[in-house]
Tab-separated table of C-alpha atoms in Angstrom:
chain	number	residue	atom	x	y	z
N	1	GLN	CA	12.524	-13.011	-3.327
N	2	VAL	CA	13.350	-9.376	-4.049
N	3	GLN	CA	10.562	-6.843	-4.330
N	4	LEU	CA	10.404	-3.199	-5.355
N	5	VAL	CA	7.640	-1.110	-3.783
N	6	GLU	CA	6.834	2.412	-4.974
N	7	SER	CA	5.067	5.094	-2.943
N	8	GLY	CA	4.343	8.805	-3.091
N	9	GLY	CA	2.021	9.097	-6.066
N	10	GLY	CA	-1.208	11.048	-6.013
N	11	LEU	CA	-3.161	13.987	-7.379
N	12	VAL	CA	-1.410	17.342	-7.683
N	13	GLN	CA	-2.227	20.641	-9.361
N	14	PRO	CA	-0.174	21.903	-12.320
N	15	GLY	CA	2.989	23.555	-11.044
N	16	GLY	CA	3.004	21.421	-7.928
N	17	SER	CA	5.514	18.880	-6.644
N	18	LEU	CA	5.592	15.236	-5.642
N	19	ARG	CA	8.314	12.929	-4.381
N	20	LEU	CA	8.223	9.274	-5.349
N	21	SER	CA	10.100	6.585	-3.450
N	22	CYS	CA	10.948	3.024	-4.402
N	23	ALA	CA	12.393	0.626	-1.855
N	24	ALA	CA	13.914	-2.754	-2.643
N	25	SER	CA	13.519	-5.501	-0.055
N	26	GLY	CA	14.624	-9.089	0.205
N	27	SER	CA	17.804	-10.905	1.065
N	28	SER	CA	21.256	-11.440	-0.427
N	29	PHE	CA	20.899	-8.873	-3.178
N	30	SER	CA	22.810	-5.911	-4.517
N	31	ILE	CA	21.715	-3.229	-6.935
N	32	ASN	CA	23.517	-1.729	-9.884
N	33	ALA	CA	21.514	0.930	-11.761
N	34	MET	CA	18.029	2.061	-10.745
N	35	GLY	CA	15.505	4.037	-12.712
N	36	TRP	CA	12.069	5.510	-13.139
N	37	TYR	CA	9.829	4.960	-16.149
N	38	ARG	CA	6.277	6.041	-16.843
N	39	GLN	CA	3.381	4.910	-18.961
N	40	ALA	CA	0.369	6.999	-19.874
N	41	PRO	CA	-2.864	5.469	-21.218
N	42	ARG	CA	-2.502	4.235	-24.811
N	43	LYS	CA	1.205	5.085	-24.833
N	44	GLU	CA	4.340	3.012	-24.526
N	45	ARG	CA	6.407	2.974	-21.358
N	46	GLU	CA	9.110	5.625	-21.509
N	47	LEU	CA	12.285	6.424	-19.639
N	48	VAL	CA	12.100	9.223	-17.082
N	49	ALA	CA	15.471	9.027	-15.309
N	50	THR	CA	18.179	6.580	-14.306
N	51	ILE	CA	20.963	6.574	-11.738
N	52	THR	CA	23.976	4.281	-11.425
N	53	ASN	CA	25.307	2.863	-8.175
N	54	VAL	CA	27.898	5.651	-8.090
N	55	GLY	CA	25.379	8.410	-8.721
N	56	ASN	CA	25.643	9.117	-12.437
N	57	THR	CA	22.282	10.269	-13.720
N	58	ASN	CA	20.419	10.440	-17.023
N	59	TYR	CA	17.118	12.204	-17.766
N	60	ALA	CA	14.549	12.308	-20.505
N	61	ASP	CA	14.577	15.678	-22.238
N	62	SER	CA	10.960	16.255	-21.211
N	63	VAL	CA	11.824	16.266	-17.489
N	64	LYS	CA	15.299	17.854	-17.431
N	65	GLY	CA	15.443	20.764	-15.023
N	66	ARG	CA	12.181	19.723	-13.322
N	67	PHE	CA	12.808	16.197	-11.997
N	68	THR	CA	15.694	14.951	-9.859
N	69	ILE	CA	16.573	11.306	-9.303
N	70	SER	CA	18.571	10.261	-6.253
N	71	ARG	CA	19.249	7.123	-4.250
N	72	ASP	CA	20.176	5.987	-0.768
N	73	ASN	CA	22.279	2.855	-1.181
N	74	ALA	CA	22.134	2.037	2.527
N	75	LYS	CA	18.338	1.893	2.304
N	76	ASN	CA	18.213	0.324	-1.194
N	77	THR	CA	15.875	3.152	-2.151
N	78	VAL	CA	15.587	5.412	-5.184
N	79	TYR	CA	13.701	8.709	-5.197
N	80	LEU	CA	12.209	10.938	-7.854
N	81	GLN	CA	11.605	14.552	-6.903
N	82	MET	CA	9.163	16.031	-9.388
N	83	ASN	CA	8.716	19.808	-9.512
N	84	SER	CA	6.797	22.114	-11.840
N	85	LEU	CA	4.494	19.268	-12.759
N	86	LYS	CA	2.447	19.475	-15.941
N	87	PRO	CA	-0.697	17.639	-17.048
N	88	ASP	CA	1.482	15.758	-19.571
N	89	ASP	CA	3.336	14.191	-16.623
N	90	THR	CA	0.183	12.259	-15.726
N	91	SER	CA	1.133	8.578	-15.878
N	92	VAL	CA	1.728	5.442	-13.903
N	93	TYR	CA	5.319	5.672	-12.688
N	94	TYR	CA	7.379	2.494	-12.346
N	95	CYS	CA	10.752	2.028	-10.747
N	96	ASN	CA	13.232	-0.613	-11.775
N	97	ALA	CA	16.493	-1.985	-10.507
N	98	ASP	CA	19.312	-3.959	-12.078
N	99	LEU	CA	19.779	-6.746	-9.543
N	100	TYR	CA	22.329	-9.286	-8.418
N	101	VAL	CA	20.985	-11.981	-6.089
N	102	SER	CA	23.441	-14.148	-4.161
N	103	GLY	CA	26.154	-12.865	-6.476
N	104	TRP	CA	24.390	-13.813	-9.701
N	105	TYR	CA	22.970	-11.300	-12.176
N	106	ARG	CA	19.189	-11.691	-12.221
N	107	GLY	CA	18.200	-8.943	-14.623
N	108	VAL	CA	15.867	-5.991	-14.221
N	109	TYR	CA	13.184	-6.042	-11.569
N	110	TRP	CA	10.132	-3.759	-11.709
N	111	GLY	CA	7.836	-2.284	-9.107
N	112	GLN	CA	4.050	-2.402	-9.355
N	113	GLY	CA	3.686	1.263	-10.301
N	114	THR	CA	2.226	4.345	-8.660
N	115	GLN	CA	-0.280	6.711	-10.260
N	116	VAL	CA	0.599	10.378	-10.675
N	117	THR	CA	-2.195	12.668	-11.842
N	118	VAL	CA	-1.585	16.333	-12.586
N	119	SER	CA	-4.850	18.195	-12.890
N	120	SER	CA	-6.611	21.291	-11.660
């Protein structure tokens, strides 16, 4: 069984920074793309950023220049460095990973989410 576990959320003032982490654990798996999504109350889940296994990245326009996605393939971990945070960034942040298990494609796995609140 493969699991994704996020950490690093919390309460931060506007203009502040947070770093989210998401680690995949289990056995006999490999990861293709990884990403971060977010969902605010009464809104649909939206893309924040994605990164391929060779480091190509993609960002939502709303976070370009403020957020940076990165990954450590040896640790099966993806990070999201969030700077210049705004109240509109308040959401539950979810990571996902495109997974192969025992050589077979198993689809997209999701973490349980971590709350980020930007407020003074």
